[in-house]
Amino acid sequence: MMTALVTGASAGFGREIARRLVREGMRVIGVARREARLEALAAELGASFLSAACDMRDISAITHFENSLPASWRDIDILINNAGLALGVSKAQYSHWADWAQMIETNITGLTALTHALLPRMVARRRGHIVMMGSIAGRYPYQGGNVYGATKAYVAQFAANLRTDLLGLPIRVTNIAPGLCGGSEFSAVRLADTEAAAAIYAGTTPITPIDIAEIVSWVVQQPAHVNVNEIEVMPVCQAAGGLAIDRSTNHAD
């Protein structure tokens, strides 16, 4: 039986990915800060789910995470680096440093530390698949995307470089880059306003966490010799917006 570790498993993408992989016959280690939500998911999914409360910004805990697991759960076949967040939509010059720091610590530092902690055992076993949850924000800039988009560009490039370093080993690396997604806490967290978050999805049919779980399931169950490098996915109501042009005349003081 394969074992998957899913970060950010208490809600949204992570929760649906955990549910889907358990239905597919895998064992899943769910990692998140909110222990009560993890325990509720454990009650739903049964013995195939192991709750592991951990803050992705706690680098000391992440470094020793593998040894904190029961011995029978330490051989992790699939790492789903899903935990991440966006905070704020202000232009860079009006943003808060605390928001930038939290995004960097979670989306980059925590993700990188956990990958670093688990990769040696995958290499020793000659078996593993690392799936990054990136974003189209890592490729297409937009006003207010600043540091969030930069963290997701890092995720994409980190995945590509890992794949290069692992050439010659049967270990796969995939970056999944979703576009507009509803049905999660992403926008409510980003805006700290549930009404404003709901307005983002008005008149749209966005991607859902269930859609992302379907994609993850397909990716990880490809034949062992197949590496899906990257998947970019948007709902049909979304497309790249093209370049912006400022036509005002007040460019010079």
PDB file of C-alpha atoms in Angstrom:
ATOM      1  CA  MET A   1       0.000   0.000   0.000  1.00  0.00           C
ATOM      2  CA  MET A   2       1.372   3.407  -0.968  1.00  0.00           C
ATOM      3  CA  THR A   3       1.730   6.164   1.608  1.00  0.00           C
ATOM      4  CA  ALA A   4       1.136   9.830   0.745  1.00  0.00           C
ATOM      5  CA  LEU A   5       1.828  12.890   2.868  1.00  0.00           C
ATOM      6  CA  VAL A   6      -0.454  15.867   2.209  1.00  0.00           C
ATOM      7  CA  THR A   7       0.293  19.275   3.730  1.00  0.00           C
ATOM      8  CA  GLY A   8      -2.511  21.751   4.279  1.00  0.00           C
ATOM      9  CA  ALA A   9      -4.847  18.800   4.756  1.00  0.00           C
ATOM     10  CA  SER A  10      -7.351  20.489   7.069  1.00  0.00           C
ATOM     11  CA  ALA A  11      -9.289  22.287   4.300  1.00  0.00           C
ATOM     12  CA  GLY A  12      -9.627  23.004   0.584  1.00  0.00           C
ATOM     13  CA  PHE A  13      -7.337  21.217  -1.845  1.00  0.00           C
ATOM     14  CA  GLY A  14      -5.516  19.253   0.839  1.00  0.00           C
ATOM     15  CA  ARG A  15      -8.636  17.813   2.412  1.00  0.00           C
ATOM     16  CA  GLU A  16     -10.079  16.715  -0.934  1.00  0.00           C
ATOM     17  CA  ILE A  17      -6.739  15.256  -2.032  1.00  0.00           C
ATOM     18  CA  ALA A  18      -6.572  13.252   1.201  1.00  0.00           C
ATOM     19  CA  ARG A  19     -10.111  11.969   0.715  1.00  0.00           C
ATOM     20  CA  ARG A  20      -9.456  11.020  -2.903  1.00  0.00           C
ATOM     21  CA  LEU A  21      -6.192   9.183  -2.232  1.00  0.00           C
ATOM     22  CA  VAL A  22      -7.710   7.195   0.626  1.00  0.00           C
ATOM     23  CA  ARG A  23     -10.552   6.183  -1.703  1.00  0.00           C
ATOM     24  CA  GLU A  24      -7.891   5.098  -4.192  1.00  0.00           C
ATOM     25  CA  GLY A  25      -6.543   2.668  -1.586  1.00  0.00           C
ATOM     26  CA  MET A  26      -3.612   4.682  -0.243  1.00  0.00           C
ATOM     27  CA  ARG A  27      -2.621   5.582   3.280  1.00  0.00           C
ATOM     28  CA  VAL A  28      -2.474   9.342   3.865  1.00  0.00           C
ATOM     29  CA  ILE A  29      -0.615  11.409   6.451  1.00  0.00           C
ATOM     30  CA  GLY A  30      -2.455  14.700   6.834  1.00  0.00           C
ATOM     31  CA  VAL A  31      -0.406  17.684   7.983  1.00  0.00           C
ATOM     32  CA  ALA A  32      -1.893  21.017   9.077  1.00  0.00           C
ATOM     33  CA  ARG A  33      -1.916  23.491  11.958  1.00  0.00           C
ATOM     34  CA  ARG A  34      -5.559  22.952  12.921  1.00  0.00           C
ATOM     35  CA  GLU A  35      -5.488  19.707  14.858  1.00  0.00           C
ATOM     36  CA  ALA A  36      -9.235  19.568  15.502  1.00  0.00           C
ATOM     37  CA  ARG A  37      -9.960  19.610  11.771  1.00  0.00           C
ATOM     38  CA  LEU A  38      -7.392  16.894  11.157  1.00  0.00           C
ATOM     39  CA  GLU A  39      -8.975  14.743  13.855  1.00  0.00           C
ATOM     40  CA  ALA A  40     -12.392  15.215  12.237  1.00  0.00           C
ATOM     41  CA  LEU A  41     -10.916  14.065   8.924  1.00  0.00           C
ATOM     42  CA  ALA A  42      -9.305  11.083  10.674  1.00  0.00           C
ATOM     43  CA  ALA A  43     -12.698  10.117  12.090  1.00  0.00           C
ATOM     44  CA  GLU A  44     -14.129  10.269   8.567  1.00  0.00           C
ATOM     45  CA  LEU A  45     -11.351   8.371   6.787  1.00  0.00           C
ATOM     46  CA  GLY A  46     -10.445   5.794   9.422  1.00  0.00           C
ATOM     47  CA  ALA A  47      -7.258   3.817   9.834  1.00  0.00           C
ATOM     48  CA  SER A  48      -5.920   4.819   6.411  1.00  0.00           C
ATOM     49  CA  PHE A  49      -5.461   8.416   7.612  1.00  0.00           C
ATOM     50  CA  LEU A  50      -2.873   9.593  10.116  1.00  0.00           C
ATOM     51  CA  SER A  51      -3.290  13.048  11.630  1.00  0.00           C
ATOM     52  CA  ALA A  52      -0.015  14.964  12.104  1.00  0.00           C
ATOM     53  CA  ALA A  53      -0.456  18.501  13.412  1.00  0.00           C
ATOM     54  CA  CYS A  54       2.432  20.758  12.376  1.00  0.00           C
ATOM     55  CA  ASP A  55       2.896  24.414  11.435  1.00  0.00           C
ATOM     56  CA  MET A  56       4.775  24.703   8.138  1.00  0.00           C
ATOM     57  CA  ARG A  57       6.626  27.717   9.583  1.00  0.00           C
ATOM     58  CA  ASP A  58       8.063  25.623  12.416  1.00  0.00           C
ATOM     59  CA  ILE A  59      11.284  24.606  10.682  1.00  0.00           C
ATOM     60  CA  SER A  60      12.589  22.698  13.706  1.00  0.00           C
ATOM     61  CA  ALA A  61       9.475  20.506  13.745  1.00  0.00           C
ATOM     62  CA  ILE A  62       9.646  19.980   9.976  1.00  0.00           C
ATOM     63  CA  THR A  63      13.313  19.003  10.134  1.00  0.00           C
ATOM     64  CA  HIS A  64      12.487  16.248  12.613  1.00  0.00           C
ATOM     65  CA  PHE A  65       9.063  15.475  11.184  1.00  0.00           C
ATOM     66  CA  GLU A  66       9.900  12.083   9.703  1.00  0.00           C
ATOM     67  CA  ASN A  67      11.219  10.749  13.015  1.00  0.00           C
ATOM     68  CA  SER A  68       8.047  11.933  14.779  1.00  0.00           C
ATOM     69  CA  LEU A  69       5.934   9.521  12.721  1.00  0.00           C
ATOM     70  CA  PRO A  70       5.185   5.951  13.757  1.00  0.00           C
ATOM     71  CA  ALA A  71       7.852   3.685  12.246  1.00  0.00           C
ATOM     72  CA  SER A  72       5.325   1.975   9.957  1.00  0.00           C
ATOM     73  CA  TRP A  73       4.395   5.346   8.368  1.00  0.00           C
ATOM     74  CA  ARG A  74       7.886   6.658   7.593  1.00  0.00           C
ATOM     75  CA  ASP A  75       8.266   5.241   4.088  1.00  0.00           C
ATOM     76  CA  ILE A  76       6.503   8.038   2.234  1.00  0.00           C
ATOM     77  CA  ASP A  77       5.913   7.348  -1.454  1.00  0.00           C
ATOM     78  CA  ILE A  78       4.181  10.613  -2.394  1.00  0.00           C
ATOM     79  CA  LEU A  79       4.731  14.088  -0.965  1.00  0.00           C
ATOM     80  CA  ILE A  80       1.988  16.570  -1.815  1.00  0.00           C
ATOM     81  CA  ASN A  81       3.366  20.032  -1.015  1.00  0.00           C
ATOM     82  CA  ASN A  82      -0.023  21.712  -0.885  1.00  0.00           C
ATOM     83  CA  ALA A  83       0.142  24.039   2.133  1.00  0.00           C
ATOM     84  CA  GLY A  84       0.343  27.677   1.155  1.00  0.00           C
ATOM     85  CA  LEU A  85      -1.486  30.971   1.295  1.00  0.00           C
ATOM     86  CA  ALA A  86      -1.838  34.445  -0.133  1.00  0.00           C
ATOM     87  CA  LEU A  87      -2.265  37.529   2.045  1.00  0.00           C
ATOM     88  CA  GLY A  88      -3.468  40.851   0.726  1.00  0.00           C
ATOM     89  CA  VAL A  89      -3.993  42.294  -2.744  1.00  0.00           C
ATOM     90  CA  SER A  90      -2.334  45.676  -2.294  1.00  0.00           C
ATOM     91  CA  LYS A  91       0.320  46.911  -4.676  1.00  0.00           C
ATOM     92  CA  ALA A  92       3.830  46.197  -3.430  1.00  0.00           C
ATOM     93  CA  GLN A  93       4.431  49.749  -2.202  1.00  0.00           C
ATOM     94  CA  TYR A  94       1.377  49.558   0.046  1.00  0.00           C
ATOM     95  CA  SER A  95       1.808  45.979   1.305  1.00  0.00           C
ATOM     96  CA  HIS A  96       2.590  44.863   4.843  1.00  0.00           C
ATOM     97  CA  TRP A  97       5.929  43.212   5.543  1.00  0.00           C
ATOM     98  CA  ALA A  98       4.291  40.736   7.949  1.00  0.00           C
ATOM     99  CA  ASP A  99       2.123  39.435   5.081  1.00  0.00           C
ATOM    100  CA  TRP A 100       5.127  39.065   2.788  1.00  0.00           C
ATOM    101  CA  ALA A 101       7.118  37.270   5.490  1.00  0.00           C
ATOM    102  CA  GLN A 102       4.320  34.803   6.251  1.00  0.00           C
ATOM    103  CA  MET A 103       3.893  33.920   2.575  1.00  0.00           C
ATOM    104  CA  ILE A 104       7.634  33.380   2.148  1.00  0.00           C
ATOM    105  CA  GLU A 105       7.895  31.305   5.336  1.00  0.00           C
ATOM    106  CA  THR A 106       4.967  29.067   4.398  1.00  0.00           C
ATOM    107  CA  ASN A 107       5.058  28.875   0.598  1.00  0.00           C
ATOM    108  CA  ILE A 108       8.845  28.713   0.214  1.00  0.00           C
ATOM    109  CA  THR A 109      10.735  27.972   3.419  1.00  0.00           C
ATOM    110  CA  GLY A 110       8.359  25.399   4.897  1.00  0.00           C
ATOM    111  CA  LEU A 111       7.821  23.628   1.583  1.00  0.00           C
ATOM    112  CA  THR A 112      11.553  23.510   0.916  1.00  0.00           C
ATOM    113  CA  ALA A 113      12.421  22.302   4.416  1.00  0.00           C
ATOM    114  CA  LEU A 114       9.909  19.450   4.285  1.00  0.00           C
ATOM    115  CA  THR A 115      11.112  18.380   0.843  1.00  0.00           C
ATOM    116  CA  HIS A 116      14.710  18.446   2.087  1.00  0.00           C
ATOM    117  CA  ALA A 117      13.751  16.346   5.122  1.00  0.00           C
ATOM    118  CA  LEU A 118      11.925  13.626   3.174  1.00  0.00           C
ATOM    119  CA  LEU A 119      13.941  13.415  -0.041  1.00  0.00           C
ATOM    120  CA  PRO A 120      16.939  11.387   1.271  1.00  0.00           C
ATOM    121  CA  ARG A 121      14.713   8.492   2.302  1.00  0.00           C
ATOM    122  CA  MET A 122      13.016   8.519  -1.107  1.00  0.00           C
ATOM    123  CA  VAL A 123      16.429   8.398  -2.776  1.00  0.00           C
ATOM    124  CA  ALA A 124      17.583   5.560  -0.500  1.00  0.00           C
ATOM    125  CA  ARG A 125      14.437   3.570  -1.350  1.00  0.00           C
ATOM    126  CA  ARG A 126      14.643   4.561  -5.040  1.00  0.00           C
ATOM    127  CA  ARG A 127      10.965   5.406  -4.944  1.00  0.00           C
ATOM    128  CA  GLY A 128       8.994   8.617  -4.646  1.00  0.00           C
ATOM    129  CA  HIS A 129       6.889  11.344  -6.212  1.00  0.00           C
ATOM    130  CA  ILE A 130       6.925  14.995  -5.118  1.00  0.00           C
ATOM    131  CA  VAL A 131       3.891  17.027  -6.178  1.00  0.00           C
ATOM    132  CA  MET A 132       4.011  20.803  -5.765  1.00  0.00           C
ATOM    133  CA  MET A 133       0.865  22.907  -5.626  1.00  0.00           C
ATOM    134  CA  GLY A 134       1.905  25.970  -7.578  1.00  0.00           C
ATOM    135  CA  SER A 135      -0.308  28.576  -9.199  1.00  0.00           C
ATOM    136  CA  ILE A 136      -0.783  30.431 -12.461  1.00  0.00           C
ATOM    137  CA  ALA A 137       0.304  33.437 -10.354  1.00  0.00           C
ATOM    138  CA  GLY A 138       3.816  32.062 -10.663  1.00  0.00           C
ATOM    139  CA  ARG A 139       3.700  32.624 -14.429  1.00  0.00           C
ATOM    140  CA  TYR A 140       1.276  35.492 -15.077  1.00  0.00           C
ATOM    141  CA  PRO A 141       1.846  38.719 -13.122  1.00  0.00           C
ATOM    142  CA  TYR A 142      -1.073  40.821 -11.937  1.00  0.00           C
ATOM    143  CA  GLN A 143      -1.407  43.882  -9.712  1.00  0.00           C
ATOM    144  CA  GLY A 144      -1.340  42.839  -6.078  1.00  0.00           C
ATOM    145  CA  GLY A 145       0.245  39.479  -6.887  1.00  0.00           C
ATOM    146  CA  ASN A 146       3.776  40.631  -5.989  1.00  0.00           C
ATOM    147  CA  VAL A 147       5.224  38.294  -3.328  1.00  0.00           C
ATOM    148  CA  TYR A 148       2.543  35.606  -3.638  1.00  0.00           C
ATOM    149  CA  GLY A 149       3.265  35.265  -7.352  1.00  0.00           C
ATOM    150  CA  ALA A 150       6.985  35.239  -6.642  1.00  0.00           C
ATOM    151  CA  THR A 151       6.613  32.392  -4.137  1.00  0.00           C
ATOM    152  CA  LYS A 152       4.748  30.322  -6.708  1.00  0.00           C
ATOM    153  CA  ALA A 153       7.375  31.067  -9.360  1.00  0.00           C
ATOM    154  CA  TYR A 154       9.885  29.684  -6.875  1.00  0.00           C
ATOM    155  CA  VAL A 155       7.783  26.541  -6.443  1.00  0.00           C
ATOM    156  CA  ALA A 156       7.712  25.945 -10.206  1.00  0.00           C
ATOM    157  CA  GLN A 157      11.452  26.467 -10.614  1.00  0.00           C
ATOM    158  CA  PHE A 158      12.273  24.400  -7.529  1.00  0.00           C
ATOM    159  CA  ALA A 159      10.236  21.521  -8.990  1.00  0.00           C
ATOM    160  CA  ALA A 160      12.030  21.809 -12.336  1.00  0.00           C
ATOM    161  CA  ASN A 161      15.460  21.857 -10.695  1.00  0.00           C
ATOM    162  CA  LEU A 162      14.620  18.927  -8.427  1.00  0.00           C
ATOM    163  CA  ARG A 163      13.625  16.925 -11.470  1.00  0.00           C
ATOM    164  CA  THR A 164      16.999  17.726 -13.058  1.00  0.00           C
ATOM    165  CA  ASP A 165      18.955  16.756  -9.933  1.00  0.00           C
ATOM    166  CA  LEU A 166      17.020  13.493  -9.684  1.00  0.00           C
ATOM    167  CA  LEU A 167      17.735  12.437 -13.267  1.00  0.00           C
ATOM    168  CA  GLY A 168      18.792   8.797 -13.205  1.00  0.00           C
ATOM    169  CA  LEU A 169      16.641   8.005 -10.177  1.00  0.00           C
ATOM    170  CA  PRO A 170      13.066   6.671 -10.375  1.00  0.00           C
ATOM    171  CA  ILE A 171      11.687   9.662  -8.458  1.00  0.00           C
ATOM    172  CA  ARG A 172       9.120  11.923 -10.070  1.00  0.00           C
ATOM    173  CA  VAL A 173       8.431  15.641  -9.575  1.00  0.00           C
ATOM    174  CA  THR A 174       5.314  17.495 -10.724  1.00  0.00           C
ATOM    175  CA  ASN A 175       4.134  21.097 -10.443  1.00  0.00           C
ATOM    176  CA  ILE A 176       0.385  21.723 -10.621  1.00  0.00           C
ATOM    177  CA  ALA A 177      -0.563  25.349 -11.342  1.00  0.00           C
ATOM    178  CA  PRO A 178      -4.269  26.081 -10.830  1.00  0.00           C
ATOM    179  CA  GLY A 179      -6.082  29.221 -11.826  1.00  0.00           C
ATOM    180  CA  LEU A 180      -9.342  30.559 -10.366  1.00  0.00           C
ATOM    181  CA  CYS A 181     -10.493  28.091  -7.713  1.00  0.00           C
ATOM    182  CA  GLY A 182     -13.558  28.307  -5.506  1.00  0.00           C
ATOM    183  CA  GLY A 183     -14.761  26.175  -2.644  1.00  0.00           C
ATOM    184  CA  SER A 184     -11.732  26.767  -0.453  1.00  0.00           C
ATOM    185  CA  GLU A 185     -10.607  29.300   2.142  1.00  0.00           C
ATOM    186  CA  PHE A 186      -7.986  30.831  -0.168  1.00  0.00           C
ATOM    187  CA  SER A 187      -9.696  34.127  -0.992  1.00  0.00           C
ATOM    188  CA  ALA A 188     -11.281  34.539   2.454  1.00  0.00           C
ATOM    189  CA  VAL A 189      -7.835  34.241   4.017  1.00  0.00           C
ATOM    190  CA  ARG A 190      -6.272  36.540   1.455  1.00  0.00           C
ATOM    191  CA  LEU A 191      -8.846  39.294   1.822  1.00  0.00           C
ATOM    192  CA  ALA A 192      -9.823  38.708   5.472  1.00  0.00           C
ATOM    193  CA  ASP A 193     -13.383  39.420   4.281  1.00  0.00           C
ATOM    194  CA  THR A 194     -15.826  36.629   3.421  1.00  0.00           C
ATOM    195  CA  GLU A 195     -18.176  38.900   1.430  1.00  0.00           C
ATOM    196  CA  ALA A 196     -15.349  40.303  -0.683  1.00  0.00           C
ATOM    197  CA  ALA A 197     -14.052  36.767  -1.205  1.00  0.00           C
ATOM    198  CA  ALA A 198     -17.463  35.556  -2.376  1.00  0.00           C
ATOM    199  CA  ALA A 199     -17.670  38.457  -4.856  1.00  0.00           C
ATOM    200  CA  ILE A 200     -14.554  37.195  -6.649  1.00  0.00           C
ATOM    201  CA  TYR A 201     -16.478  34.125  -7.807  1.00  0.00           C
ATOM    202  CA  ALA A 202     -19.743  35.887  -8.692  1.00  0.00           C
ATOM    203  CA  GLY A 203     -20.900  34.890 -12.175  1.00  0.00           C
ATOM    204  CA  THR A 204     -18.166  32.275 -12.601  1.00  0.00           C
ATOM    205  CA  THR A 205     -17.843  28.517 -12.515  1.00  0.00           C
ATOM    206  CA  PRO A 206     -14.407  28.129 -10.968  1.00  0.00           C
ATOM    207  CA  ILE A 207     -12.247  25.069 -10.501  1.00  0.00           C
ATOM    208  CA  THR A 208     -12.992  23.293  -7.215  1.00  0.00           C
ATOM    209  CA  PRO A 209     -10.849  21.332  -4.742  1.00  0.00           C
ATOM    210  CA  ILE A 210     -12.473  18.153  -6.071  1.00  0.00           C
ATOM    211  CA  ASP A 211     -11.164  19.000  -9.557  1.00  0.00           C
ATOM    212  CA  ILE A 212      -7.639  19.451  -8.179  1.00  0.00           C
ATOM    213  CA  ALA A 213      -7.880  16.165  -6.272  1.00  0.00           C
ATOM    214  CA  GLU A 214      -8.848  14.456  -9.538  1.00  0.00           C
ATOM    215  CA  ILE A 215      -5.759  15.884 -11.233  1.00  0.00           C
ATOM    216  CA  VAL A 216      -3.470  14.822  -8.381  1.00  0.00           C
ATOM    217  CA  SER A 217      -4.931  11.314  -8.456  1.00  0.00           C
ATOM    218  CA  TRP A 218      -4.288  11.045 -12.204  1.00  0.00           C
ATOM    219  CA  VAL A 219      -0.732  12.391 -11.936  1.00  0.00           C
ATOM    220  CA  VAL A 220       0.421  10.066  -9.164  1.00  0.00           C
ATOM    221  CA  GLN A 221      -1.088   6.986 -10.796  1.00  0.00           C
ATOM    222  CA  GLN A 222       0.683   7.330 -14.118  1.00  0.00           C
ATOM    223  CA  PRO A 223       3.034   4.450 -15.027  1.00  0.00           C
ATOM    224  CA  ALA A 224       6.321   4.574 -13.123  1.00  0.00           C
ATOM    225  CA  HIS A 225       8.285   5.628 -16.216  1.00  0.00           C
ATOM    226  CA  VAL A 226       6.038   8.672 -16.851  1.00  0.00           C
ATOM    227  CA  ASN A 227       6.823  12.027 -15.227  1.00  0.00           C
ATOM    228  CA  VAL A 228       4.216  14.753 -15.656  1.00  0.00           C
ATOM    229  CA  ASN A 229       6.398  17.847 -15.352  1.00  0.00           C
ATOM    230  CA  GLU A 230       3.695  20.467 -15.044  1.00  0.00           C
ATOM    231  CA  ILE A 231      -0.042  20.934 -15.382  1.00  0.00           C
ATOM    232  CA  GLU A 232      -1.562  24.409 -15.750  1.00  0.00           C
ATOM    233  CA  VAL A 233      -5.327  24.412 -15.305  1.00  0.00           C
ATOM    234  CA  MET A 234      -7.907  27.217 -15.470  1.00  0.00           C
ATOM    235  CA  PRO A 235     -11.696  27.206 -15.607  1.00  0.00           C
ATOM    236  CA  VAL A 236     -13.134  28.063 -19.013  1.00  0.00           C
ATOM    237  CA  CYS A 237     -14.262  31.418 -17.605  1.00  0.00           C
ATOM    238  CA  GLN A 238     -10.628  32.498 -17.167  1.00  0.00           C
ATOM    239  CA  ALA A 239      -7.775  33.352 -19.529  1.00  0.00           C
ATOM    240  CA  ALA A 240      -4.507  35.248 -19.345  1.00  0.00           C
ATOM    241  CA  GLY A 241      -5.297  38.955 -19.557  1.00  0.00           C
ATOM    242  CA  GLY A 242      -2.489  40.174 -21.783  1.00  0.00           C
ATOM    243  CA  LEU A 243      -0.149  43.091 -21.160  1.00  0.00           C
ATOM    244  CA  ALA A 244      -1.255  46.239 -19.329  1.00  0.00           C
ATOM    245  CA  ILE A 245      -0.532  49.694 -20.732  1.00  0.00           C
ATOM    246  CA  ASP A 246      -0.637  52.962 -18.819  1.00  0.00           C
ATOM    247  CA  ARG A 247      -1.777  55.705 -21.211  1.00  0.00           C
ATOM    248  CA  SER A 248      -1.686  58.576 -18.717  1.00  0.00           C
ATOM    249  CA  THR A 249       0.656  61.468 -19.406  1.00  0.00           C
ATOM    250  CA  ASN A 250       1.986  62.051 -15.908  1.00  0.00           C
ATOM    251  CA  HIS A 251       5.057  59.796 -16.113  1.00  0.00           C
ATOM    252  CA  ALA A 252       7.560  62.568 -15.418  1.00  0.00           C
ATOM    253  CA  ASP A 253       7.656  64.848 -12.403  1.00  0.00           C
TER     254      ASP A 253
END
